[in-house]
Structures are given as structure tokens and as C-alpha cells.
Tab-separated table of C-alpha atoms in Angstrom:
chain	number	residue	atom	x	y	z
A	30	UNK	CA	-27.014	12.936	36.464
A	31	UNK	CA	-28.999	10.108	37.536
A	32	UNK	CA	-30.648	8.722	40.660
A	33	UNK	CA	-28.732	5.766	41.770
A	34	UNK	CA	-32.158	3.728	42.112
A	35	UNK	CA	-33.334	4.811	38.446
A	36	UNK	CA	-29.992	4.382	37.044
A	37	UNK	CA	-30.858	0.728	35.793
A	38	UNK	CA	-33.614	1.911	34.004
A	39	UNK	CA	-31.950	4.522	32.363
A	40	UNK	CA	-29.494	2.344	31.087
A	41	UNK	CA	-31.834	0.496	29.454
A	42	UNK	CA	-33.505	3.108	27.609
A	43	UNK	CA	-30.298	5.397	27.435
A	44	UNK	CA	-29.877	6.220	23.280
A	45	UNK	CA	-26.008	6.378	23.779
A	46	UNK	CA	-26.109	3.074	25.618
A	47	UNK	CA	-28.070	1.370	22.737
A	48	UNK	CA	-25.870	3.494	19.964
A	49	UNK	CA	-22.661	2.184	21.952
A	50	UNK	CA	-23.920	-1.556	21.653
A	51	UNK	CA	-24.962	-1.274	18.266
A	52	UNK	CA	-21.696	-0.134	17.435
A	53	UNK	CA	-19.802	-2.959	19.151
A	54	UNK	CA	-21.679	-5.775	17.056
A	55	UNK	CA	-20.065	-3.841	13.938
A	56	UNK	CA	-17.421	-5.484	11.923
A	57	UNK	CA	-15.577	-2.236	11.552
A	58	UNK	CA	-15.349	-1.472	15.241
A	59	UNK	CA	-11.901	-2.583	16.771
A	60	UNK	CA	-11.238	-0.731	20.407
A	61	UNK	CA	-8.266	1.578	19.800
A	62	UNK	CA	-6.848	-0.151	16.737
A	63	UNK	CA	-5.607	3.607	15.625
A	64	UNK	CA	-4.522	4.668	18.763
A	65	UNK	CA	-0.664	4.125	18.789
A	66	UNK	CA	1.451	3.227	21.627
A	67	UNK	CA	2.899	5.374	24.271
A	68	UNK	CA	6.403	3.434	24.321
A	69	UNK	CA	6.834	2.959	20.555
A	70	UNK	CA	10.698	4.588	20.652
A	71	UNK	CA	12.621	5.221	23.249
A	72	UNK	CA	13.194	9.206	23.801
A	73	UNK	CA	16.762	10.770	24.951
A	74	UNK	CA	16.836	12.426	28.468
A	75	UNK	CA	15.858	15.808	29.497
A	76	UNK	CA	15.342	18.116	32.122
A	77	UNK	CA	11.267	18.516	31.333
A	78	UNK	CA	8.963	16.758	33.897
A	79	UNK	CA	6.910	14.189	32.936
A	80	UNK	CA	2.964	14.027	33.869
A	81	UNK	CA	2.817	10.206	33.875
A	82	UNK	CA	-0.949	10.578	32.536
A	83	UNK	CA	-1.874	9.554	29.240
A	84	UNK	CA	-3.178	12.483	28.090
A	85	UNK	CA	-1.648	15.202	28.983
A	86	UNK	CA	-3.695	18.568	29.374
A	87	UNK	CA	-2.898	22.137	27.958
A	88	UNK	CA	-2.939	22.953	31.494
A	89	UNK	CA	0.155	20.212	32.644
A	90	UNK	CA	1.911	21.145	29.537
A	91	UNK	CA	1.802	24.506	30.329
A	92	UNK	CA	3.134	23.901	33.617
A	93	UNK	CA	5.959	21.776	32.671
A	94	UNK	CA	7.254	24.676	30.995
A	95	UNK	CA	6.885	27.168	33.636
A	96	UNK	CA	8.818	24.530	35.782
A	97	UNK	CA	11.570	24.997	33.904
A	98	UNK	CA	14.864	26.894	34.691
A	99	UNK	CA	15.455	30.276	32.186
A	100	UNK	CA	18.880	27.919	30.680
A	101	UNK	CA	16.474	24.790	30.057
A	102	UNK	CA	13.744	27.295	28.502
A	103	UNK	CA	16.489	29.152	26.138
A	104	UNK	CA	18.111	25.812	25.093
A	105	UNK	CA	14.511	24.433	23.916
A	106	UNK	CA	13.802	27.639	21.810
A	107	UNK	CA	17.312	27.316	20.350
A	108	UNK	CA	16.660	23.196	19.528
A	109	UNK	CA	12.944	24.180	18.246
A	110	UNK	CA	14.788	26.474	16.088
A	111	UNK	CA	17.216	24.137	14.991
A	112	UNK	CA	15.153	21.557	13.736
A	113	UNK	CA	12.637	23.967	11.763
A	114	UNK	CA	15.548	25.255	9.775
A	115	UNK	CA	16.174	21.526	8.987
A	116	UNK	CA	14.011	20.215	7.759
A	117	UNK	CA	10.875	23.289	7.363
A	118	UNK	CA	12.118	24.789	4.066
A	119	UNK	CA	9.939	23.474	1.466
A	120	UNK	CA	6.365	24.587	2.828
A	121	UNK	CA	5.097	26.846	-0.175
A	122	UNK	CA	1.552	28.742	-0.646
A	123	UNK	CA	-0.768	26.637	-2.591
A	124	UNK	CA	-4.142	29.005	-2.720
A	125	UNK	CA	-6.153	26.874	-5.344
A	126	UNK	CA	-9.669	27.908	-6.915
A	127	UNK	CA	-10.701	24.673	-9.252
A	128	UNK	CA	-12.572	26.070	-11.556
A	129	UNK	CA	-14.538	22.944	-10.802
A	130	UNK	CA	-15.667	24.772	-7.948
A	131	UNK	CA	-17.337	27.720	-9.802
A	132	UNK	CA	-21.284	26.936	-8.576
A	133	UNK	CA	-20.226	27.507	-4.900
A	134	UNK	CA	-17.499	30.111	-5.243
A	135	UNK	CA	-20.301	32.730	-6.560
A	136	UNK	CA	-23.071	31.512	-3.992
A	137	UNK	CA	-25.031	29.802	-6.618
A	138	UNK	CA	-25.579	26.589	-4.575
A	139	UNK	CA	-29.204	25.132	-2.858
A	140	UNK	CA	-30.487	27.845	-0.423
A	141	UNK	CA	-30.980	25.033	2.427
A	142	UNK	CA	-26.901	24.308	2.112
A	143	UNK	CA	-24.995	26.778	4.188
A	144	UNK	CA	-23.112	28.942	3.098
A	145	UNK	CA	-19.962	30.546	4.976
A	146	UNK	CA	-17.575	32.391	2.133
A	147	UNK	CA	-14.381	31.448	4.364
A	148	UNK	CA	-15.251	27.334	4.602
A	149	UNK	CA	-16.315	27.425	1.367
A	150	UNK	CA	-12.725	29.173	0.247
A	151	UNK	CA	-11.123	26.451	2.100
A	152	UNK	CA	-13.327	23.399	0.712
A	153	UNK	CA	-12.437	24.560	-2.340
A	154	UNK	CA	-8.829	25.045	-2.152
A	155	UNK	CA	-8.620	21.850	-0.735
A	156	UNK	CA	-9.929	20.312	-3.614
A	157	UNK	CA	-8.254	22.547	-6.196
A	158	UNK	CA	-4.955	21.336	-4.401
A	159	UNK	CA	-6.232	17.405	-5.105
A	160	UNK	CA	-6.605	18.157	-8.713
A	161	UNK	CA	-3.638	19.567	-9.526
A	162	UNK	CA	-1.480	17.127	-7.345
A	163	UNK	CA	-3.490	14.301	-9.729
A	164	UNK	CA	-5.590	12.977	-7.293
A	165	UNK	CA	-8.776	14.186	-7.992
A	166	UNK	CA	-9.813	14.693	-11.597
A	167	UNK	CA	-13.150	15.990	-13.012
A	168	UNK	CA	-15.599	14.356	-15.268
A	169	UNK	CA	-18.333	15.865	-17.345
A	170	UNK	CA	-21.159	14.770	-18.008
A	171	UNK	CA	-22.768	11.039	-18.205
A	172	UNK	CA	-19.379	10.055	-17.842
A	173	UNK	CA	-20.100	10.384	-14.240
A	174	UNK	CA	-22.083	7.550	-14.258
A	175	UNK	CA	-19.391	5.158	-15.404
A	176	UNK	CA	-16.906	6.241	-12.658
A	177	UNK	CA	-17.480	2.648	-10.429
A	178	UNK	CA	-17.248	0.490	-13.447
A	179	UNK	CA	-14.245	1.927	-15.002
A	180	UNK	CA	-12.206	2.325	-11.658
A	181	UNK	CA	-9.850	-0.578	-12.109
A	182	UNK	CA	-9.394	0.704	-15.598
A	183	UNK	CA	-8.550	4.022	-15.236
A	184	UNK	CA	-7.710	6.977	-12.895
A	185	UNK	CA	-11.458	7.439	-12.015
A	186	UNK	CA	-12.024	7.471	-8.154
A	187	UNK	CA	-15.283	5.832	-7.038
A	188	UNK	CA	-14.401	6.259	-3.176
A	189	UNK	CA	-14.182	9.118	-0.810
A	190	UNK	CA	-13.807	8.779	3.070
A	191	UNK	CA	-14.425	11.812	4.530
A	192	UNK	CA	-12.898	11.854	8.202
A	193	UNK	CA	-14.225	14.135	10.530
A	194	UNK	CA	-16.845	14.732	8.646
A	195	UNK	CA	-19.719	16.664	10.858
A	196	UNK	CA	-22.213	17.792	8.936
A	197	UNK	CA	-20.938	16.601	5.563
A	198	UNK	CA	-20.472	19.915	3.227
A	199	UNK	CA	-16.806	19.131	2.226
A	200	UNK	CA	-18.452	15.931	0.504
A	201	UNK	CA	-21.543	17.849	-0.507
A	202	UNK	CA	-19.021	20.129	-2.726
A	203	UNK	CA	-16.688	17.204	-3.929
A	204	UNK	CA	-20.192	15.457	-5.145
A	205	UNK	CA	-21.724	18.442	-6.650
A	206	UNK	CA	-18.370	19.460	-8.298
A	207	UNK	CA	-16.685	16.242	-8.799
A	208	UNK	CA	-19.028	13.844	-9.669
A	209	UNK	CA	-18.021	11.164	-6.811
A	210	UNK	CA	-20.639	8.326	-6.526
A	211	UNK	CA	-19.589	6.594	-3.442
A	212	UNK	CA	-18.708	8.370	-0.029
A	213	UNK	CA	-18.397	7.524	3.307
A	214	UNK	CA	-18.562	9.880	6.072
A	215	UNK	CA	-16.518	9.079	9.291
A	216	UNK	CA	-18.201	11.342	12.095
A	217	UNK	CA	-18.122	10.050	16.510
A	218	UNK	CA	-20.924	12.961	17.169
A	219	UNK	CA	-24.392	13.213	15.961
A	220	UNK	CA	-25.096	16.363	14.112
A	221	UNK	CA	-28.392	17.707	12.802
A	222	UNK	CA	-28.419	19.898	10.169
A	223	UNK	CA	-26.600	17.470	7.826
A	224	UNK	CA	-25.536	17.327	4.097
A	225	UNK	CA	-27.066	13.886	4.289
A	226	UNK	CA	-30.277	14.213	3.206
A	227	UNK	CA	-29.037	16.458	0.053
A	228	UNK	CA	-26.673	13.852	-0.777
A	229	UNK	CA	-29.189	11.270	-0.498
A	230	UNK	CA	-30.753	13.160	-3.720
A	231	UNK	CA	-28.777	12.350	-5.712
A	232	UNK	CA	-29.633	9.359	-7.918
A	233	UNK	CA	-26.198	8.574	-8.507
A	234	UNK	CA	-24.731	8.846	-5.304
A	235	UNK	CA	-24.166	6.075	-2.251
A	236	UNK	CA	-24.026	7.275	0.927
A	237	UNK	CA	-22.841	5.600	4.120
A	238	UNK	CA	-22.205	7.354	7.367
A	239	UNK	CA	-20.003	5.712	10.148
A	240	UNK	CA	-21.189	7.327	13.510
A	241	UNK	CA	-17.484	5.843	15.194
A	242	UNK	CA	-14.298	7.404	16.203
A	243	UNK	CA	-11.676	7.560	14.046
A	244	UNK	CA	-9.670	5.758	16.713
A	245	UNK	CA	-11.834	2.355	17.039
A	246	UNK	CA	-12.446	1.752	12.747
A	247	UNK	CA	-10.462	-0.403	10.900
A	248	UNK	CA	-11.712	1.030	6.966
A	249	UNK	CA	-10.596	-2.806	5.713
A	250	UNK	CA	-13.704	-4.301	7.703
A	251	UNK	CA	-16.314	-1.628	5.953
A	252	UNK	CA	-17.795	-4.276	3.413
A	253	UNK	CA	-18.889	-2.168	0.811
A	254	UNK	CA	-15.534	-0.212	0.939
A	255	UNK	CA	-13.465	-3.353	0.292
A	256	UNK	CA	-11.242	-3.728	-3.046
A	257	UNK	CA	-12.213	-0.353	-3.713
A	258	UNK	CA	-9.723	2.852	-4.034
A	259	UNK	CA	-10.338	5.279	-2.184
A	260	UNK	CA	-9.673	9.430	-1.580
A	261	UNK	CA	-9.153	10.184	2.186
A	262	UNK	CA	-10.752	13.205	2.991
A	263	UNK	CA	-10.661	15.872	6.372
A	264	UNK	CA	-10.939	19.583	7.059
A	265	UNK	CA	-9.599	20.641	10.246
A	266	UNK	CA	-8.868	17.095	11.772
A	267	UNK	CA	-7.931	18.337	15.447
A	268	UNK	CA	-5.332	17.549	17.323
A	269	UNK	CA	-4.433	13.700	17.267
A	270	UNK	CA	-7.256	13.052	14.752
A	271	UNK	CA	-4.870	13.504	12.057
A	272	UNK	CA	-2.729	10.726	13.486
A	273	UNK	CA	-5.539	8.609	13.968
A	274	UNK	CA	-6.800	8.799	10.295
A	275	UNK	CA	-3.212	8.333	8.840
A	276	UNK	CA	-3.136	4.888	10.592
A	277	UNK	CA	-6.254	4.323	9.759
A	278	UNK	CA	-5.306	4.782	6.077
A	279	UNK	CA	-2.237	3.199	6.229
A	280	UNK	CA	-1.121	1.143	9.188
A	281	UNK	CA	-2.751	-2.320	7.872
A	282	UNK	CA	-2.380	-1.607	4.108
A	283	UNK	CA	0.090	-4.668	3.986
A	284	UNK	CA	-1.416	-7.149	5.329
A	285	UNK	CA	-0.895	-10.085	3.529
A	286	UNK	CA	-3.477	-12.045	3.879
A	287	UNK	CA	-6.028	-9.827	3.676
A	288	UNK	CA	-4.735	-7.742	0.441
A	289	UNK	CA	-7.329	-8.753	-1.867
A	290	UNK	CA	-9.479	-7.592	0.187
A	291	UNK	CA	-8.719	-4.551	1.292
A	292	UNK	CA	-9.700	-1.171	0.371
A	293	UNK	CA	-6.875	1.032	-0.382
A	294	UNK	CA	-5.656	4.554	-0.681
A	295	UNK	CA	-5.099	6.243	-3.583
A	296	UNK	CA	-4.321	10.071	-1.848
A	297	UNK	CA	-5.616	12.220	0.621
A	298	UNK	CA	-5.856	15.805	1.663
A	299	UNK	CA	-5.864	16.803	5.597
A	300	UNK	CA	-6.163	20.267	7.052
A	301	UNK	CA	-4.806	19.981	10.505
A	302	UNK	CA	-5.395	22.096	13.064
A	303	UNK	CA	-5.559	22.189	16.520
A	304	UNK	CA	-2.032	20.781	17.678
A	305	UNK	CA	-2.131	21.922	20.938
A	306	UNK	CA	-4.221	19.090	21.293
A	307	UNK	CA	-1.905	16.805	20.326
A	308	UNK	CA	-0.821	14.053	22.029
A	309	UNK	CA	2.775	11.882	22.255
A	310	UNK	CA	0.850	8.276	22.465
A	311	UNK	CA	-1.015	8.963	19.166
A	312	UNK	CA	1.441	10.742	17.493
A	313	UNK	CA	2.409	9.205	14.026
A	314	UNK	CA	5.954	9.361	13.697
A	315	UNK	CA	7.352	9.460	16.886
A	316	UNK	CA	10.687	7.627	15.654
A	317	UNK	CA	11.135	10.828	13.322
A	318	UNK	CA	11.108	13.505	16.133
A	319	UNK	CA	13.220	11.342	17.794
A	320	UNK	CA	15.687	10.828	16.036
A	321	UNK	CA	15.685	15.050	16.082
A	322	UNK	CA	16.056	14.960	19.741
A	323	UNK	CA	12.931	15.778	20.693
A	324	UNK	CA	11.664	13.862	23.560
A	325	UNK	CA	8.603	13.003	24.634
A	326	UNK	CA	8.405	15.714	27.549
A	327	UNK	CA	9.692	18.583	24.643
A	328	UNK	CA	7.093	17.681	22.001
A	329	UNK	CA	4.008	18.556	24.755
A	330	UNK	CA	6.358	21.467	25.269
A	331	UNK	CA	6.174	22.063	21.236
A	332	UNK	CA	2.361	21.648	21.033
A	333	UNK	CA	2.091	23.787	23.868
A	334	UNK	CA	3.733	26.638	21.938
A	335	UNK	CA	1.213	26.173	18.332
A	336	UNK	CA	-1.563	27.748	20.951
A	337	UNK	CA	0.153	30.705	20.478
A	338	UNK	CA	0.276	30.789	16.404
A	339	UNK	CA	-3.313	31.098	16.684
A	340	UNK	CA	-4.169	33.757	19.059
A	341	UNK	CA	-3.202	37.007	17.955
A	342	UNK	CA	-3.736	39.256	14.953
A	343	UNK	CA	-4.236	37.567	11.530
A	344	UNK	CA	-4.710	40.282	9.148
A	345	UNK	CA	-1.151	39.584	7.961
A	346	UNK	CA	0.548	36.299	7.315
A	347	UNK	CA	2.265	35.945	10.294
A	348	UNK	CA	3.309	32.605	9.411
A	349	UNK	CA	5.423	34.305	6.376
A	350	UNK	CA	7.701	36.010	9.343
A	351	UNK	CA	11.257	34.452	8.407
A	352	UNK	CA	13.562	37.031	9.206
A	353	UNK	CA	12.476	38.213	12.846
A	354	UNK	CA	14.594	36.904	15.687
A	355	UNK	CA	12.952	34.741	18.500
A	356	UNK	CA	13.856	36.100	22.074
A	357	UNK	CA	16.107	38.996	21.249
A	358	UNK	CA	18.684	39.747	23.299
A	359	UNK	CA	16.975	42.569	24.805
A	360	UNK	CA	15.206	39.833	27.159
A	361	UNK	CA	17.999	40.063	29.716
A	362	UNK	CA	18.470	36.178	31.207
A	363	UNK	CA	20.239	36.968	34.278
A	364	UNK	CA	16.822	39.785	35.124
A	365	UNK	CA	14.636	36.773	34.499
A	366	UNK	CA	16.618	34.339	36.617
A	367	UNK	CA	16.123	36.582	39.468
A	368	UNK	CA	12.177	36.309	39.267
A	369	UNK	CA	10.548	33.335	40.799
A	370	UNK	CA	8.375	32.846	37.996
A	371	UNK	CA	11.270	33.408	35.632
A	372	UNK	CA	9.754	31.409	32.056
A	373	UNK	CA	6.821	32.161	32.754
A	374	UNK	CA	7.424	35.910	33.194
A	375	UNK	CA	9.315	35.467	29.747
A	376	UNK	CA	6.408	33.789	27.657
A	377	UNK	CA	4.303	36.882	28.906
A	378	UNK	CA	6.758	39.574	28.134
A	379	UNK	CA	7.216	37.761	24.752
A	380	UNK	CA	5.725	40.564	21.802
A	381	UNK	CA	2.709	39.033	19.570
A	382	UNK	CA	4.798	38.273	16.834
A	383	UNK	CA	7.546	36.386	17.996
A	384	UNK	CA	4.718	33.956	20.273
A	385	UNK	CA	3.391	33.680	16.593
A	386	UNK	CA	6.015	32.972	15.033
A	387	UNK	CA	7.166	30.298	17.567
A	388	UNK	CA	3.433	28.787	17.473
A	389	UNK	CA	3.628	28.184	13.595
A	390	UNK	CA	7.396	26.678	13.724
A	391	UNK	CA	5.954	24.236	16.196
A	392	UNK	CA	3.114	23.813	14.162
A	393	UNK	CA	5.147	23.169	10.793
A	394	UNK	CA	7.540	20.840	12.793
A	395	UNK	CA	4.616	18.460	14.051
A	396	UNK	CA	3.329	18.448	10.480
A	397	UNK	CA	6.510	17.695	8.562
A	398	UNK	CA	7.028	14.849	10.990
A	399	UNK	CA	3.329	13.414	9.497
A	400	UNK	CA	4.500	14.167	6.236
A	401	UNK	CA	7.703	11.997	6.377
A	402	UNK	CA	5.526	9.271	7.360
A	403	UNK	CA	3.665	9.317	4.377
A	404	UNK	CA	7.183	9.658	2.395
A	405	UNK	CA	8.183	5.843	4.163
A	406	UNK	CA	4.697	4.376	3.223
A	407	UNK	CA	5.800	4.701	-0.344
A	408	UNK	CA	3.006	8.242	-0.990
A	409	UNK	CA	4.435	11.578	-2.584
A	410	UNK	CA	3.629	13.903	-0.774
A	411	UNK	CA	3.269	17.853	-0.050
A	412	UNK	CA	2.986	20.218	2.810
A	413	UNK	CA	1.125	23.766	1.785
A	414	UNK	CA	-0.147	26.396	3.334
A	415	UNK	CA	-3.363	26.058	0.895
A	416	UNK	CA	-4.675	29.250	1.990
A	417	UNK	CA	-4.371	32.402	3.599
A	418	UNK	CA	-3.421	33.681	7.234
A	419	UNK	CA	-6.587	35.988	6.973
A	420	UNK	CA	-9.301	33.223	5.873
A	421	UNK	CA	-7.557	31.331	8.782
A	422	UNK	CA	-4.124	30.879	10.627
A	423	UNK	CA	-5.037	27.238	10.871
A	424	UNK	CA	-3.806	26.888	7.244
A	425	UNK	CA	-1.721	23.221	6.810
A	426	UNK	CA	-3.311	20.930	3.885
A	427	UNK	CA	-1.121	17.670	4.234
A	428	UNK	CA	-1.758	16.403	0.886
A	429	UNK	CA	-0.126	12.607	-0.654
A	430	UNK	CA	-1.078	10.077	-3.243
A	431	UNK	CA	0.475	6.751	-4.537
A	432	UNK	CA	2.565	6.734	-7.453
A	433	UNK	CA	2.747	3.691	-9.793
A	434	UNK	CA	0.314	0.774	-9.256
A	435	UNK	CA	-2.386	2.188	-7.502
């Protein structure tokens, strides 16, 4: 806090003040370009309160379901049900170790990078997943060196946008293993500590770091990424971050008269994470969820619930759980509806594994509604669970790429 008299001078020596002004002179910087719109599709009725806020806490989704009757609360379990069966029945384990990715798997890497076995599992299984869905493909040698010139030419990448980035070791590994030459790392927070100055080491290698958020950068207006393919990158995008980078990547892909210009993707690979964090305005396809019923008062309701995937005992897959009932019938409704706090004496008396179990459904129904996006913006795409429960319940790799011209 600040003195009310000293306050002008502050601002005017203030390093976030200066870094915020900086960043507003950039051509790249367009105020909420990525944000979506609250009102984008018209939702069906229901009996679930609304907050009118624009973001909507944990805390006021919480409550909204604790406001609800027991009837209201049971007929939203049965429609999240529902809809998982629908369309959830393709999500398969994807575990990949590239062996690409050899140098890091068995520790043999710079002593100054860090080194956590469990990220550097799920780097690398992120990256093992690229390969073999074609996106990413490894070359030997000097051959690295020709990877910008021969882009147009061939299936060589020369661009990778990593989203999220922090310090930068998911790009450190891609450049060490993969050979890239040109990255970009999209990061809102300073960080010290950084893969930066390693990266910077290497001869063959161009760096640029974006200090913006993900919500204010249209990737078109980055100069030196323009008419250039590129890999979209991001481990453990929280929340609406995902959304955010998907319209970043996609949303002005067609615009005419700036196509031979733009950069433009040629796949991606997101971990998601976080969904409780999730929010209906940014939400990428909410036309999809829609169309399923789900309002806008029921999918903070479902968000809610993928808190609950991620707080109990991991040391089996409880996300592999298929056959176990939710809310047996030895939760007695007509007990409940005699307790004033009737739901909310429920979603406490609920065992571990069936909140689980309910957190990952949610969890794989707010993800297959980002991965039908994808599918009607023209991109194959896949939805694994690209590594274990135990190395870390937050386990989703969205992964897509263009097919044909690209």
C-alpha cells in the first residue's frame, strides 16, 4: 500500500506501471481479444441461481449447489451422467516415452536445469504423444540447421509457442530433444530462475518471450511469427487458459485479408488442469454444452464438482473407475430432505471414490467439449489421459493437428 500523497510518485517509478505501458505500445497487445463473450448462446432454463458476476468464485459455485433442493441435486448427477456416457467413450491411456527424450529421462541433463522426475515424465509424454500423432518429428544431426529454410517444403516445424510457459523447461526439452530453432514463450508473470538464459546458448536457437496474458495477444501481430507454422505448446494451462489459447490459435485463422500474413497452426498439445477454475464467459464451446442441456448455472455446478477428482487418494487410477455407481441408493432422499442443509449434507457423506469419480466425469465432459471445437476448425484431434493417476490426477493432454494443406 501506498501513501495517498506519495502515490504519484510511485506511479511514476512503479516497474509494473512502466511494464504495463510498454506493453500497450505493442502490436500484439489487443485488450481481451481471447476473452469470449458471456452471451454467445442462449442457455435453457433451470432451477440453479445465477451470481450475476463475471467471474464466478469456487466459493458462489459452491453455494449455488448447496442452494439447491435434494430433487434438483439428484436430477443434475443423473444429466452429468447422461452426457459423459455420450459422448466420453473414446478417452484412452496414451503414456508415451520418445525415445527422443532419452538425455532427460536418465537425469543426464545440465546440473543448473531442474530436475523433478514427475514434470519431466510428463514433458516427455507430452512430446512422445506429438510424435506419434505426426506433429512433431525428430531430426538428427546438421539437419537441424536447415529446419527454417525447408519449412514450406516439408513437414519440418520451425515454430513453437509455448503458452503458459513460466520458467520455460517444456521448451528447454523440445529444443534439446527436438532440434526446434524458433520458440516463443507466452508467460503474464515474471519468473526468475528461467530456461532462458540456457536457451539463449544455443547458437541455433531464437528466442522471444512475450511477458502478456494469453487473453490480450493476438499471435498474427507477433512480426517475426508471421507466415510461419507453428506447434502450440502448454503444460497445465489452468482453468480458462486453455480456452484462451485455443482462440488464440484459432479464432482469427480466417481472416481474409490478413491470410498471407498470418502465422498458422500446424498442432498443439495442452495439458489442462485446473477446471474448477473455469469460467462460462471464456469457455470455448459453449454452443456444444448447450446443445447437451447444460446451462450456464449447471456448468459452474460441473466445474465445481472436478475439485473433487483431485483431492483424494491417487495411488490408483481413480479416473479408470467405470463400473461404480454414483449416489447409491443407500443415500436415503427422503432422510436428506428432512435436513436443512440437505445437498450439502449429501456431498459430505459422499465416499472418496464416488466424489472422484464425479470430479473426473466433469472434468472429461469440459474437455471433450474443447475437443469438438477443434473437430469444427477442420484439426484431428485426440483426448488422452497421457499419463498416470499416480504421476498426477491432473492427467488430460488435448492434442490436434491439421490434416492436408498445412
Amino acid at each position: 500500500s501506498v501513501l495517498q500523497e506519495n502515490l504519484g510518485s510511485h506511479l511514476r517509478r512503479c516497474p509494473l506501471v512502466k511494464q504495463v505501458q510498454s506493453l500497450s505500445t505493442q502490436p500484439f497487445y489487443q485488450k481481451g481479444v481471447n476473452a469470449g463473450k458471456e452471451d454467445e448462446q442462449e442457455e435453457p432454463e433451470t432451477g440453479i441461481p445465477t451470481s450475476g458476476f463475471d467471474i464466478v468464485t469456487s466459493e458462489m459455485k459452491r453455494n449455488a449447489v448447496y442452494s439447491l433442493n435434494i430433487s434438483e441435486f439428484f436430477e443434475m448427477i443423473g444429466k452429468i451422467e447422461s452426457v459423459h456416457a455420450q459422448i466420453c467413450n473414446d478417452i484412452k491411456d496414451s503414456y508415451k516415452i520418445p525415445e527422443a527424450c532419452g538425455v532427460w529421462i536418465k537425469g543426464e541433463v545440465d546440473r543448473n536445469v531442474p530436475f523433478q522426475e514427475k514434470h519431466v515424465a510428463q514433458q516427455a509424454s507430452m512430446l512422445g504423444n506429438l510424435e506419434e500423432f505426426g506433429v512433431l518429428e525428430r531430426i538428427d544431426g546438421k539437419e537441424n540447421c536447415e529446419l527454417v529454410e525447408r519449412a514450406e517444403n516439408s513437414n519440418g516445424v520451425p515454430a513453437v509457442v509455448e503458452f503458459g510457459a513460466g520458467r520455460g523447461y517444456l521448451t528447454q526439452m523440445l529444443a534439446d530433444c527436438y532440434g526446434i530453432r524458433r520458440v516463443f514463450l507466452v508467460e503474464r508473470k515474471a519468473y526468475k530462475l528461467k530456461a532462458d538464459r540456457s536457451l539463449r546458448q544455443k547458437e541455433s536457437l531464437i528466442l522471444e518471450r512475450l511477458r502478456i496474458d494469453i487473453e490480450d495477444l493476438n499471435l498474427n501481430a507477433v512480426e517475426s511469427l508471421q507466415r510461419l507454422p507453428y506447434i502450440a505448446i502448454g503444460k497445465h494451462l489452468c482453468g480458462p487458459a486453455t480456452d484462451l489459447t485455443l482462440r488464440c490459435c484459432l479464432s482469427n485463422e480466417r481472416s481474409a485479408e490478413q491470410c498471407g500474413v498470418n502465422c498458422y497452426l500446424r498442432g498443439l498439445a495442452i495439458a489442462t488442469c485446473c477446471h474448477h477454475l473455469c469460467q462460462w464467459k471464456h469457455y470455448i464451446n459453449k454452443k456444444y454444452l448447450t446443445s447437451l442441456g447444460i446451462s450456464k448455472e449447471e456448468f459452474h455446478a460441473i466445474t465445481w464438482f472436478t475439485s473433487w477428482a483431485v483431492d483424494a487418494d491417487h495411488g490408483s487410477d481413480l479416473s479408470d473407475v467405470i463400473d461404480f455407481k454414483l449416489l447409491p441408493e443407500s443415500i436415503e432422499r427422503e432422510e436428506c430432505n428432512g435436513d436443512a442443509n440437505g445437498v450439502e449434507a449429501i456431498a459430505k457423506n459422499m465416499k472418496a471414490i464416488e466424489r472422484a469419480k464425479l470430479g473426473f466425469m466433469c472434468k472429461q465432459i469440459i474437455d471433450m467439449g474443447r475437443l469438438m471445437w477443434l473437430k469444427e476448425h477442420g484439426l484431428q484431434t485426440q483426448l488422452v489421459k497421457y499419463v498416470p493417476s499416480s504421476i498426477s490426477p491432473e492427467n488430460h493432454l488435448l492434442i490436434a493437428r491439421h490434416v492436408g494443406g498445412r
